[in-house]
Short mmCIF file of C-alpha atoms in Angstrom, two decimals:
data_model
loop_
_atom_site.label_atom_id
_atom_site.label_comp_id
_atom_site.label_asym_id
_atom_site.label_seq_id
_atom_site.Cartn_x
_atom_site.Cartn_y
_atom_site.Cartn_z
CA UNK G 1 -5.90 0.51 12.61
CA UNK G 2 -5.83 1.94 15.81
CA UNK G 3 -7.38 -1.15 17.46
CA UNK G 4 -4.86 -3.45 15.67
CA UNK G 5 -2.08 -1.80 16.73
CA UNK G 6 -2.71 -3.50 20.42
CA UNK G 7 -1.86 -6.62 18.55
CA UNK G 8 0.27 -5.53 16.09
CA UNK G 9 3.95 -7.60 18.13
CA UNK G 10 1.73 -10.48 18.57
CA UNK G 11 0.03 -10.15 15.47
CA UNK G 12 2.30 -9.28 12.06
CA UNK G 13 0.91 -8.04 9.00
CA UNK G 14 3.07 -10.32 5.66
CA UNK G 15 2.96 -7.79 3.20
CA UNK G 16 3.64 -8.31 -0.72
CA UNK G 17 3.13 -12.28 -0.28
CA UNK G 18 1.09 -14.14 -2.24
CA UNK G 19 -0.48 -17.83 -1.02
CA UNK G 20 0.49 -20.61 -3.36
CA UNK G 21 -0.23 -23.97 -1.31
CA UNK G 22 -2.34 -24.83 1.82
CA UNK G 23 -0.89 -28.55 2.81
CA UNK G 24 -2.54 -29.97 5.55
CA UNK G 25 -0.48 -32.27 8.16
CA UNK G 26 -1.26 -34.28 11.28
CA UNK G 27 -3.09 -31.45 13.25
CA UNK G 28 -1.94 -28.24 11.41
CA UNK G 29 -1.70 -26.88 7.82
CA UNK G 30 1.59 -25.50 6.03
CA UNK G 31 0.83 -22.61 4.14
CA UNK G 32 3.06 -21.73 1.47
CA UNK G 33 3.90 -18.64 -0.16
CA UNK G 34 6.08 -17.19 -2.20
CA UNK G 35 8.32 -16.19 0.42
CA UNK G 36 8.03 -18.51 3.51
CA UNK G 37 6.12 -20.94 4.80
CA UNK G 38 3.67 -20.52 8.15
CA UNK G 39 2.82 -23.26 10.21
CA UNK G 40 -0.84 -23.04 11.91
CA UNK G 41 -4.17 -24.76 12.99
CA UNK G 42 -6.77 -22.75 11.70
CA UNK G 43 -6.75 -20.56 8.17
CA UNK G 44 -8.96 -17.52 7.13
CA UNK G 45 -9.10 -16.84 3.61
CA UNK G 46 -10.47 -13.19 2.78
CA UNK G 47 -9.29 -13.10 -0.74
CA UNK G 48 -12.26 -11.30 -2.10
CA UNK G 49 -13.05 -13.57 -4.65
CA UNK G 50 -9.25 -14.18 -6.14
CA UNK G 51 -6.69 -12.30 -7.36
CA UNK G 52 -6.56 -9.83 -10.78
CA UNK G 53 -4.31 -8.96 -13.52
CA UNK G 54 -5.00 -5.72 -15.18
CA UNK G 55 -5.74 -6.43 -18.92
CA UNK G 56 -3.05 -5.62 -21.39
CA UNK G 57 -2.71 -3.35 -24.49
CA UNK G 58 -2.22 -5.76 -27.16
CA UNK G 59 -1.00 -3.69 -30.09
CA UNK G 60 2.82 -3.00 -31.70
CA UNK G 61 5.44 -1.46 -29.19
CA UNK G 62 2.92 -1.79 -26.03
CA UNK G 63 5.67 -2.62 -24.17
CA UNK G 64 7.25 0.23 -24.26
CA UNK G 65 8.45 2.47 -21.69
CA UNK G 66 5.83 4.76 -20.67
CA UNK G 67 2.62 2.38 -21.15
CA UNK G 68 1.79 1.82 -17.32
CA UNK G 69 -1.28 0.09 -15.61
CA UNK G 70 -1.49 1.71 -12.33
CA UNK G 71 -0.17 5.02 -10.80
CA UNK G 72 2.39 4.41 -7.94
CA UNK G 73 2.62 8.48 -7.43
CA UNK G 74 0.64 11.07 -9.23
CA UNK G 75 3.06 13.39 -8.76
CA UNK G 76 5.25 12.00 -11.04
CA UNK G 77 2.96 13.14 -14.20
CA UNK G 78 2.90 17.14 -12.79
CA UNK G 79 2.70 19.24 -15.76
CA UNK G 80 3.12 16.54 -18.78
CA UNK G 81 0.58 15.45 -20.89
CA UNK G 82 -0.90 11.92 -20.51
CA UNK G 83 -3.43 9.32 -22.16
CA UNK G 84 -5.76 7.27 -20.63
CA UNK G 85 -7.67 4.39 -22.11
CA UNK G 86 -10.70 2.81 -21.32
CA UNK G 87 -14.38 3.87 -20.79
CA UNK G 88 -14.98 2.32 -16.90
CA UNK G 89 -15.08 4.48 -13.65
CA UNK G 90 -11.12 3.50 -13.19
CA UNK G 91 -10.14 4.83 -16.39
CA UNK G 92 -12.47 8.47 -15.49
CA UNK G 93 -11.64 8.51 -12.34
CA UNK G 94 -8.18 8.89 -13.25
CA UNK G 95 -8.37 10.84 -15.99
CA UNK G 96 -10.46 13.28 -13.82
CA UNK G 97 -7.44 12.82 -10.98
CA UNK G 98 -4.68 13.34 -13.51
CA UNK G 99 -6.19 16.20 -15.38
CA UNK G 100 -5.41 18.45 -11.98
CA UNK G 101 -2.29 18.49 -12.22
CA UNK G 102 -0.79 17.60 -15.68
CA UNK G 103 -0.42 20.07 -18.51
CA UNK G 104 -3.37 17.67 -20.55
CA UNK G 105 -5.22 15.01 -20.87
CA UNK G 106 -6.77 12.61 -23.46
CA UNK G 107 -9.20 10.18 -22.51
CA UNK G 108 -9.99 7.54 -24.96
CA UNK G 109 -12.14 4.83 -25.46
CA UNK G 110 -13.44 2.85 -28.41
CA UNK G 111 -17.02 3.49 -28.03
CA UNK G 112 -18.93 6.82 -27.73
CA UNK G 113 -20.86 6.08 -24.68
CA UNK G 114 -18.66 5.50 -21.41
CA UNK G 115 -19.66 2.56 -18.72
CA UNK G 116 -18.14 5.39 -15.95
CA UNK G 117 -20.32 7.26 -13.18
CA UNK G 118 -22.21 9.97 -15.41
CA UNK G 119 -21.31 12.37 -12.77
CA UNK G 120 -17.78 11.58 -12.92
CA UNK G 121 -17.49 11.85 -16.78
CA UNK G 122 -19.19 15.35 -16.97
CA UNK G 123 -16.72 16.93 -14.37
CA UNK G 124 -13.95 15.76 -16.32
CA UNK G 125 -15.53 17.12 -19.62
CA UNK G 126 -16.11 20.31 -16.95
CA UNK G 127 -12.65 20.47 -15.88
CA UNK G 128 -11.68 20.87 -19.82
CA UNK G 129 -10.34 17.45 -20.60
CA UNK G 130 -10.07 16.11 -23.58
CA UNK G 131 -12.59 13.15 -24.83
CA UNK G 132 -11.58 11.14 -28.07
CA UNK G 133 -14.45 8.63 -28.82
CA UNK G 134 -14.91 5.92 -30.56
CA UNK G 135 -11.06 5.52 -31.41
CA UNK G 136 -9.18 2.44 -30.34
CA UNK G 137 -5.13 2.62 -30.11
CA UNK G 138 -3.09 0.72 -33.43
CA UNK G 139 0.28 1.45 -32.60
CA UNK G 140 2.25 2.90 -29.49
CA UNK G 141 4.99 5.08 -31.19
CA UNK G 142 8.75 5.55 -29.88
CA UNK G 143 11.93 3.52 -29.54
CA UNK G 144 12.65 2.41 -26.08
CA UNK G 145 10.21 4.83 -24.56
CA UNK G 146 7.04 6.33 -25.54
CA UNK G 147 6.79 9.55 -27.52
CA UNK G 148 2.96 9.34 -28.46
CA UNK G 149 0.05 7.17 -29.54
CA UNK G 150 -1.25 6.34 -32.95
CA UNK G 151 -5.54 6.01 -33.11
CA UNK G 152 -8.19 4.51 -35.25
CA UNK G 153 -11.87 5.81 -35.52
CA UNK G 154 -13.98 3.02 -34.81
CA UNK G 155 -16.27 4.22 -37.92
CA UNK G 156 -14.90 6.36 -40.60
CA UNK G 157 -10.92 4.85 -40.07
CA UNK G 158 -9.50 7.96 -39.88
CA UNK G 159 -5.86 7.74 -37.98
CA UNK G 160 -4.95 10.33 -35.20
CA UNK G 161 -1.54 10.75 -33.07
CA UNK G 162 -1.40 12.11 -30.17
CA UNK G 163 2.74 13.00 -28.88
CA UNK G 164 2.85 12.19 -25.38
CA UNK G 165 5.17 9.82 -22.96
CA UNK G 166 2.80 8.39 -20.56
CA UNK G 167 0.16 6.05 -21.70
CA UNK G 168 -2.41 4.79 -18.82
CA UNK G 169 -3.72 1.65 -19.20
CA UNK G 170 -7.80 0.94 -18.01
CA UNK G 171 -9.10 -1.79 -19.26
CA UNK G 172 -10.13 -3.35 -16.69
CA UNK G 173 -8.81 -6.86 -15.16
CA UNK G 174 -8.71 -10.71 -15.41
CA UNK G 175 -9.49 -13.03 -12.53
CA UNK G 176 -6.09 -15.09 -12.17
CA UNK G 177 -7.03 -18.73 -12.30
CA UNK G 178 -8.40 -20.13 -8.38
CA UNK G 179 -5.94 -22.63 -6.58
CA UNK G 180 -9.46 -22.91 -4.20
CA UNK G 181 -9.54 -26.72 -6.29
CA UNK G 182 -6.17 -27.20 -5.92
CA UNK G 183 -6.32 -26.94 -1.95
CA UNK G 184 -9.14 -29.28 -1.79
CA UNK G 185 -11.74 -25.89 -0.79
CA UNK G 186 -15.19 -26.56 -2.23
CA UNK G 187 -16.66 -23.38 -4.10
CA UNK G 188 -16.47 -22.23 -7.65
CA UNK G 189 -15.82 -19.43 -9.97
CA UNK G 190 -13.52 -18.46 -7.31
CA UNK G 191 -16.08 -17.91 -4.38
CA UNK G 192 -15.77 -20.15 -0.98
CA UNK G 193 -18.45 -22.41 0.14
CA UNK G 194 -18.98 -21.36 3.75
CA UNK G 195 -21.89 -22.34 6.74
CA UNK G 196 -23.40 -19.73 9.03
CA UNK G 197 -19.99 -19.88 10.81
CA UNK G 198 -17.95 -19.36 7.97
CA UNK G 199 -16.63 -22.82 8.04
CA UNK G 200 -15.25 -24.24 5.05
CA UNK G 201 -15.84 -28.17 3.99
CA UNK G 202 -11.85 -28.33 5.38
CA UNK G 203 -11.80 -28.55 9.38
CA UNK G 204 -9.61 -25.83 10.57
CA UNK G 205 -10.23 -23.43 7.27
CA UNK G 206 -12.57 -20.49 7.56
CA UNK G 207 -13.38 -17.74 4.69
CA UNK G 208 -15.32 -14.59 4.74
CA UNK G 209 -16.16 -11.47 2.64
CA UNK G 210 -16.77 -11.06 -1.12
CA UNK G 211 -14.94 -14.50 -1.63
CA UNK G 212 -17.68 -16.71 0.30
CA UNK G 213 -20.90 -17.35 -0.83
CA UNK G 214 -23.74 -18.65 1.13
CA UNK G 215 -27.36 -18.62 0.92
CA UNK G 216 -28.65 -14.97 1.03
CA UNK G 217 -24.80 -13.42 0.58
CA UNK G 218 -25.04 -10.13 0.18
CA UNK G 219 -21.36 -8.37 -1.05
CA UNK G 220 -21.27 -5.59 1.51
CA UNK G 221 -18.25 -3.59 3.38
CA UNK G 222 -20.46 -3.94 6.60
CA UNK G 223 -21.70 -8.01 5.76
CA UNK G 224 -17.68 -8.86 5.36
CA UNK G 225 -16.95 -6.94 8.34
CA UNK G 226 -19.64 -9.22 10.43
CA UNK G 227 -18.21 -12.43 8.44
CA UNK G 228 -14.68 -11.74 9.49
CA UNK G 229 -16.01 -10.88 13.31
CA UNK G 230 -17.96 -14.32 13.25
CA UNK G 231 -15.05 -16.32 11.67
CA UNK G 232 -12.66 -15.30 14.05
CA UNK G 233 -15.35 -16.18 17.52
CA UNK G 234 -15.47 -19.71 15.73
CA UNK G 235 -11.95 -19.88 15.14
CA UNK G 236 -11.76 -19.30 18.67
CA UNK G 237 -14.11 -21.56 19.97
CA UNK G 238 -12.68 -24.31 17.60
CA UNK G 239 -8.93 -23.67 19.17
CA UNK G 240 -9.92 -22.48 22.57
CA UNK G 241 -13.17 -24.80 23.23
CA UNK G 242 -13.31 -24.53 27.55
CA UNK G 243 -12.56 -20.51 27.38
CA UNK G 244 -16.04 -18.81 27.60
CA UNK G 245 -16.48 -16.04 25.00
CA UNK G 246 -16.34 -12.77 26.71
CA UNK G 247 -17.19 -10.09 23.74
CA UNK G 248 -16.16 -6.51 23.83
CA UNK G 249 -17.02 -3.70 21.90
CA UNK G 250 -14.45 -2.22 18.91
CA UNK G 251 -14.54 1.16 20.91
CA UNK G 252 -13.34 0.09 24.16
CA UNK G 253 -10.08 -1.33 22.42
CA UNK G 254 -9.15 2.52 21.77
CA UNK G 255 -7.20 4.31 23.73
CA UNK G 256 -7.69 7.64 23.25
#
């Protein structure tokens, strides 16, 4: 961050906008979003492979205040007692997260054995929290909010309820449907078609990072990092073609 913020009057960050259109014109593109529209030359598209919607508890009164999908602050659960579904890393991770400060917590999932870290799983059994396997969730019970959580077992169809008022939601997510066809991008199930400069089959578009894929891709912090580095020197070269390319190293852009 501290390089960027050299760049950061020159350079904006859009936050909380999400691409809908790339249009190209004479010599530049319009991309549209939700919000505004930005005139350039050159795009790079680091989406990471597309965007995702978390998937939804599909039972009676899941929509209900109470049943959330993410945790804005953690804080906000000190000392209650919450539920968490699902058997991945996200759902132990936060029930291992949660279980620090709230009064309980039930983790839940519909099979005995849990996808999640091993590790991760046996501190949270460690730190006293409370596992409720195989069960999966009938009913959500309440009016306009929550007030508990009605469970199956998987098996023997025996019902539970647990009272509580905050239900968190890990399922896991959906990819949302690519618009890469739509903007004339070659690629498929979402992933970019690049060369070894991270051109795209569009003159002017560039990609890099988990949503490229190339011969050899690997899907690496450090190989999108060196993607990004080598799509900006062509972008460069593409708008900039008599400049020579005079390279400096990340650390010498710190002041310290």
């Amino acid at each position: 961050y501290k390089q960027y913020q050299r760049y950061e009057k020159e350079i904006p960050i859009y936050f909380n906008q999400e691409a809908l259109e790339i249009k190209k014109r004479d010599d530049y593109y319009e991309v549209h979003t939700d919000k505004q529209i930005f005139l350039t030359k050159t795009v790079l598209i680091t989406h990471g492979g597309g965007s995702f919607t978390p998937m939804k508890l599909e039972v009676e009164n899941s929509d209900l205040k109470g049943v959330i999908y993410h945790v804005n602050d953690i804080n906000d659960y000190k000392n209650e007692k919450m539920v968490v579904l699902g058997g991945g890393d996200s759902a132990v991770d936060w029930a291992l997260e949660l279980k620090k400060i709230t009064a309980e917590v039930y983790l839940v999932h519909r099979r005995e054995q849990f996808r999640a870290h091993q590790d991760t799983l046996e501190q949270y059994i460690d730190s006293n929290g409370n596992v409720i396997t195989p069960y999966v969730v009938t009913k959500v019970l309440g009016d306009k909010e929550v007030t508990g959580i009605e469970l199956e077992h998987v098996k023997t169809k025996e019902k539970m309820i647990i009272e509580t008022k905050h239900i968190l939601v890990n399922y896991g997510v959906l990819a949302s449907r690519s618009k890469l066809e739509d903007w004339g991008i070659n690629g498929s199930k979402g992933l970019i078609e690049v060369d070894s400069s991270m051109r795209t089959n569009l003159e002017g578009i560039y990609a890099a990072g988990n949503g490229v894929t190339y011969q050899g891709k690997a899907k690496m912090i450090v190989t999108g990092l060196g993607e990004a580095a080598t799509a900006i020197g062509a972008i460069s070269e593409y708008l900039y073609p008599e400049r020579t390319t005079n390279t400096q190293h990340s650390s010498t852009l710190i002041e310290e």
